GROMACS .gro file of C-alpha atoms in nm:
model
  245
    1UNK     CA    1   5.300  24.370  17.395
    2UNK     CA    2   5.109  24.459  17.073
    3UNK     CA    3   5.275  24.608  16.763
    4UNK     CA    4   5.135  24.919  16.576
    5UNK     CA    5   5.035  24.700  16.287
    6UNK     CA    6   4.826  24.488  16.531
    7UNK     CA    7   4.659  24.786  16.659
    8UNK     CA    8   4.579  24.938  16.321
    9UNK     CA    9   4.438  24.603  16.201
   10UNK     CA   10   4.212  24.582  16.507
   11UNK     CA   11   4.088  24.930  16.440
   12UNK     CA   12   4.016  24.842  16.075
   13UNK     CA   13   3.813  24.540  16.189
   14UNK     CA   14   4.044  24.259  16.054
   15UNK     CA   15   3.980  24.052  16.364
   16UNK     CA   16   3.604  24.051  16.277
   17UNK     CA   17   3.642  23.893  15.925
   18UNK     CA   18   3.513  23.539  15.858
   19UNK     CA   19   3.834  23.353  15.824
   20UNK     CA   20   3.837  22.985  15.711
   21UNK     CA   21   4.188  22.925  15.811
   22UNK     CA   22   4.454  23.074  16.036
   23UNK     CA   23   4.851  23.066  16.043
   24UNK     CA   24   5.127  23.170  16.270
   25UNK     CA   25   5.416  23.338  16.093
   26UNK     CA   26   5.724  23.540  16.180
   27UNK     CA   27   5.690  23.875  15.991
   28UNK     CA   28   5.955  24.140  16.009
   29UNK     CA   29   5.928  24.425  16.260
   30UNK     CA   30   5.755  24.723  16.082
   31UNK     CA   31   6.012  24.979  15.993
   32UNK     CA   32   6.300  24.729  15.994
   33UNK     CA   33   6.532  24.706  15.685
   34UNK     CA   34   6.384  24.364  15.612
   35UNK     CA   35   6.026  24.494  15.627
   36UNK     CA   36   6.117  24.789  15.392
   37UNK     CA   37   6.278  24.529  15.147
   38UNK     CA   38   5.953  24.320  15.162
   39UNK     CA   39   5.734  24.618  15.094
   40UNK     CA   40   5.936  24.691  14.786
   41UNK     CA   41   5.972  24.333  14.655
   42UNK     CA   42   5.603  24.234  14.695
   43UNK     CA   43   5.451  24.566  14.635
   44UNK     CA   44   5.249  24.489  14.951
   45UNK     CA   45   5.300  24.516  15.323
   46UNK     CA   46   5.215  24.244  15.577
   47UNK     CA   47   4.943  24.470  15.697
   48UNK     CA   48   4.785  24.464  15.347
   49UNK     CA   49   4.889  24.813  15.212
   50UNK     CA   50   4.937  24.826  14.846
   51UNK     CA   51   5.268  24.990  14.724
   52UNK     CA   52   5.481  25.015  14.421
   53UNK     CA   53   5.626  24.677  14.338
   54UNK     CA   54   5.990  24.608  14.304
   55UNK     CA   55   6.141  24.714  13.957
   56UNK     CA   56   6.450  24.610  13.791
   57UNK     CA   57   6.557  24.620  13.428
   58UNK     CA   58   6.621  24.253  13.425
   59UNK     CA   59   6.287  24.170  13.590
   60UNK     CA   60   6.002  24.335  13.399
   61UNK     CA   61   5.649  24.233  13.272
   62UNK     CA   62   5.544  23.875  13.307
   63UNK     CA   63   5.882  23.755  13.421
   64UNK     CA   64   5.867  23.994  13.721
   65UNK     CA   65   5.508  23.879  13.812
   66UNK     CA   66   5.570  23.501  13.787
   67UNK     CA   67   5.812  23.458  14.086
   68UNK     CA   68   5.598  23.673  14.315
   69UNK     CA   69   5.267  23.511  14.238
   70UNK     CA   70   5.254  23.235  14.485
   71UNK     CA   71   5.439  23.402  14.774
   72UNK     CA   72   5.275  23.740  14.749
   73UNK     CA   73   4.941  23.563  14.820
   74UNK     CA   74   5.063  23.561  15.191
   75UNK     CA   75   5.080  23.942  15.193
   76UNK     CA   76   5.453  23.977  15.226
   77UNK     CA   77   5.762  23.833  15.388
   78UNK     CA   78   5.711  23.560  15.633
   79UNK     CA   79   5.851  23.254  15.795
   80UNK     CA   80   5.617  22.966  15.888
   81UNK     CA   81   5.576  22.866  16.249
   82UNK     CA   82   5.254  22.695  16.213
   83UNK     CA   83   5.123  22.651  15.852
   84UNK     CA   84   4.758  22.739  15.764
   85UNK     CA   85   4.496  22.533  15.953
   86UNK     CA   86   4.119  22.522  16.011
   87UNK     CA   87   3.999  22.567  16.363
   88UNK     CA   88   3.870  22.261  16.535
   89UNK     CA   89   3.507  22.254  16.636
   90UNK     CA   90   3.460  22.431  16.972
   91UNK     CA   91   3.771  22.649  16.915
   92UNK     CA   92   3.717  23.016  16.834
   93UNK     CA   93   3.943  23.284  16.701
   94UNK     CA   94   3.938  23.484  17.023
   95UNK     CA   95   4.062  23.189  17.221
   96UNK     CA   96   4.338  23.126  16.957
   97UNK     CA   97   4.450  23.496  16.964
   98UNK     CA   98   4.450  23.502  17.342
   99UNK     CA   99   4.669  23.178  17.348
  100UNK     CA  100   4.915  23.325  17.103
  101UNK     CA  101   4.944  23.647  17.313
  102UNK     CA  102   5.006  23.442  17.617
  103UNK     CA  103   5.252  23.224  17.439
  104UNK     CA  104   5.458  23.497  17.272
  105UNK     CA  105   5.480  23.685  17.606
  106UNK     CA  106   5.655  23.382  17.773
  107UNK     CA  107   5.910  23.320  17.500
  108UNK     CA  108   6.246  23.472  17.431
  109UNK     CA  109   6.356  23.644  17.114
  110UNK     CA  110   6.584  23.457  16.890
  111UNK     CA  111   6.870  23.590  16.675
  112UNK     CA  112   6.896  23.421  16.338
  113UNK     CA  113   7.269  23.497  16.292
  114UNK     CA  114   7.382  23.576  15.932
  115UNK     CA  115   7.150  23.471  15.659
  116UNK     CA  116   7.208  23.359  15.316
  117UNK     CA  117   7.003  23.378  14.991
  118UNK     CA  118   6.953  23.014  14.894
  119UNK     CA  119   6.734  22.777  14.698
  120UNK     CA  120   6.497  22.556  14.869
  121UNK     CA  121   6.382  22.314  14.600
  122UNK     CA  122   6.246  22.545  14.326
  123UNK     CA  123   6.199  22.848  14.561
  124UNK     CA  124   6.434  23.128  14.650
  125UNK     CA  125   6.454  23.183  15.043
  126UNK     CA  126   6.647  23.364  15.302
  127UNK     CA  127   6.777  23.111  15.571
  128UNK     CA  128   7.029  23.116  15.859
  129UNK     CA  129   7.384  23.006  15.748
  130UNK     CA  130   7.430  22.805  16.064
  131UNK     CA  131   7.186  22.586  16.246
  132UNK     CA  132   6.976  22.770  16.499
  133UNK     CA  133   6.834  22.525  16.767
  134UNK     CA  134   6.665  22.813  16.940
  135UNK     CA  135   6.444  22.866  16.626
  136UNK     CA  136   6.375  22.489  16.588
  137UNK     CA  137   6.268  22.480  16.957
  138UNK     CA  138   6.034  22.779  16.923
  139UNK     CA  139   5.873  22.609  16.616
  140UNK     CA  140   5.830  22.286  16.814
  141UNK     CA  141   5.665  22.469  17.098
  142UNK     CA  142   5.419  22.627  16.852
  143UNK     CA  143   5.315  22.277  16.741
  144UNK     CA  144   5.269  22.166  17.101
  145UNK     CA  145   5.084  22.485  17.201
  146UNK     CA  146   4.841  22.520  16.906
  147UNK     CA  147   4.790  22.164  16.769
  148UNK     CA  148   4.479  22.145  16.991
  149UNK     CA  149   4.329  22.431  16.793
  150UNK     CA  150   4.370  22.269  16.462
  151UNK     CA  151   4.136  22.045  16.270
  152UNK     CA  152   4.285  21.703  16.175
  153UNK     CA  153   4.491  21.670  15.861
  154UNK     CA  154   4.199  21.649  15.633
  155UNK     CA  155   4.202  22.038  15.631
  156UNK     CA  156   4.584  22.052  15.580
  157UNK     CA  157   4.766  22.267  15.328
  158UNK     CA  158   4.764  22.105  14.987
  159UNK     CA  159   5.082  21.901  14.925
  160UNK     CA  160   5.029  21.839  14.555
  161UNK     CA  161   5.345  21.808  14.365
  162UNK     CA  162   5.564  21.764  14.681
  163UNK     CA  163   5.751  21.439  14.722
  164UNK     CA  164   5.746  21.327  15.083
  165UNK     CA  165   5.943  21.056  15.265
  166UNK     CA  166   5.769  20.814  15.504
  167UNK     CA  167   5.850  21.024  15.812
  168UNK     CA  168   5.707  21.335  15.647
  169UNK     CA  169   5.391  21.154  15.542
  170UNK     CA  170   5.346  21.044  15.911
  171UNK     CA  171   5.385  21.422  16.022
  172UNK     CA  172   5.143  21.532  15.764
  173UNK     CA  173   4.883  21.280  15.887
  174UNK     CA  174   4.949  21.368  16.257
  175UNK     CA  175   4.993  21.746  16.231
  176UNK     CA  176   4.869  21.848  15.892
  177UNK     CA  177   5.211  21.962  15.793
  178UNK     CA  178   5.508  21.746  15.694
  179UNK     CA  179   5.770  22.016  15.788
  180UNK     CA  180   5.728  22.031  16.163
  181UNK     CA  181   5.940  21.898  16.463
  182UNK     CA  182   6.265  21.741  16.328
  183UNK     CA  183   6.171  21.836  15.977
  184UNK     CA  184   6.134  22.206  16.047
  185UNK     CA  185   6.367  22.462  15.885
  186UNK     CA  186   6.342  22.825  15.938
  187UNK     CA  187   6.332  23.022  15.618
  188UNK     CA  188   6.175  23.341  15.460
  189UNK     CA  189   6.024  23.269  15.132
  190UNK     CA  190   6.089  23.520  14.852
  191UNK     CA  191   5.939  23.350  14.533
  192UNK     CA  192   5.707  23.101  14.402
  193UNK     CA  193   5.848  22.791  14.223
  194UNK     CA  194   6.086  22.865  13.941
  195UNK     CA  195   6.321  22.693  13.703
  196UNK     CA  196   6.699  22.706  13.792
  197UNK     CA  197   6.789  22.983  13.540
  198UNK     CA  198   6.516  23.205  13.674
  199UNK     CA  199   6.614  23.140  14.021
  200UNK     CA  200   6.968  23.240  13.935
  201UNK     CA  201   6.864  23.563  13.766
  202UNK     CA  202   6.628  23.674  14.046
  203UNK     CA  203   6.907  23.585  14.298
  204UNK     CA  204   7.153  23.812  14.126
  205UNK     CA  205   6.907  24.100  14.100
  206UNK     CA  206   6.822  24.082  14.478
  207UNK     CA  207   7.165  24.009  14.629
  208UNK     CA  208   7.266  24.386  14.633
  209UNK     CA  209   6.941  24.480  14.822
  210UNK     CA  210   6.994  24.195  15.069
  211UNK     CA  211   7.367  24.159  15.146
  212UNK     CA  212   7.383  24.403  15.428
  213UNK     CA  213   7.050  24.239  15.581
  214UNK     CA  214   7.188  23.899  15.539
  215UNK     CA  215   7.516  23.992  15.704
  216UNK     CA  216   7.337  24.132  16.018
  217UNK     CA  217   7.073  23.862  16.034
  218UNK     CA  218   6.735  23.944  16.188
  219UNK     CA  219   6.581  23.900  16.536
  220UNK     CA  220   6.271  23.683  16.566
  221UNK     CA  221   6.102  23.923  16.799
  222UNK     CA  222   5.739  23.843  16.750
  223UNK     CA  223   5.476  23.606  16.612
  224UNK     CA  224   5.195  23.707  16.368
  225UNK     CA  225   4.856  23.563  16.354
  226UNK     CA  226   4.706  23.561  15.999
  227UNK     CA  227   4.355  23.477  15.868
  228UNK     CA  228   4.259  23.341  15.527
  229UNK     CA  229   3.919  23.432  15.377
  230UNK     CA  230   3.927  23.176  15.104
  231UNK     CA  231   3.974  23.197  14.731
  232UNK     CA  232   4.288  23.363  14.609
  233UNK     CA  233   4.278  23.658  14.845
  234UNK     CA  234   4.599  23.710  15.038
  235UNK     CA  235   4.605  23.603  15.403
  236UNK     CA  236   4.536  23.910  15.636
  237UNK     CA  237   4.731  24.011  15.927
  238UNK     CA  238   4.529  23.981  16.250
  239UNK     CA  239   4.803  24.086  16.491
  240UNK     CA  240   5.174  24.080  16.560
  241UNK     CA  241   5.277  23.988  16.913
  242UNK     CA  242   5.619  24.053  17.061
  243UNK     CA  243   5.817  23.780  17.215
  244UNK     CA  244   5.838  23.910  17.553
  245UNK     CA  245   6.042  23.680  17.795
   0.00000   0.00000   0.00000
């Protein structure tokens, strides 16, 4: 089943763009409380619509822009299921989209349970309080289903500045991403890299807006296909496909 955002983007010709890389993310269901928060926080929806960005007396000017800079490149709230990858020779975007539609239709929705606002290294994220094996399994299935579409690790996401252990380096070499399979953790990224004091200040400002969402958790009810045109342009939503099993 296709979401309204997917239909709108197809009508706007997003699927005809010349993308250099693709990614598979969870993005909030349009119209949900989490999606509404994301539109406010980033000043941009996953469908690319530009809106009034988040404003708070404690987060103005350059200090407000800095935490958003890296994450907003991805056009809004998202959790990674397959990090950006180049298509392998002989694999086309239509085949990738068709595989994702089929894949999503055969998978069950997953409840995250309560979420917490937490630090992941120098980033601020939303993540489940308790381990969620069903999310880990869905991510592992994505690796199995879509690895054949991806170029070898030479086209992998830049890992500069990230310290990897031996196992993660092996995963990077094998899959182009060090955070897959046993290393995968579901989280929704809210900021770019920040110092601890800045993370704390952002966290305090956001918690009143997120407390109710975190208490309820979210349902991973679909997977979104994104395309990257290159340069610093945000990734563009190609389609959001409901998990239907």
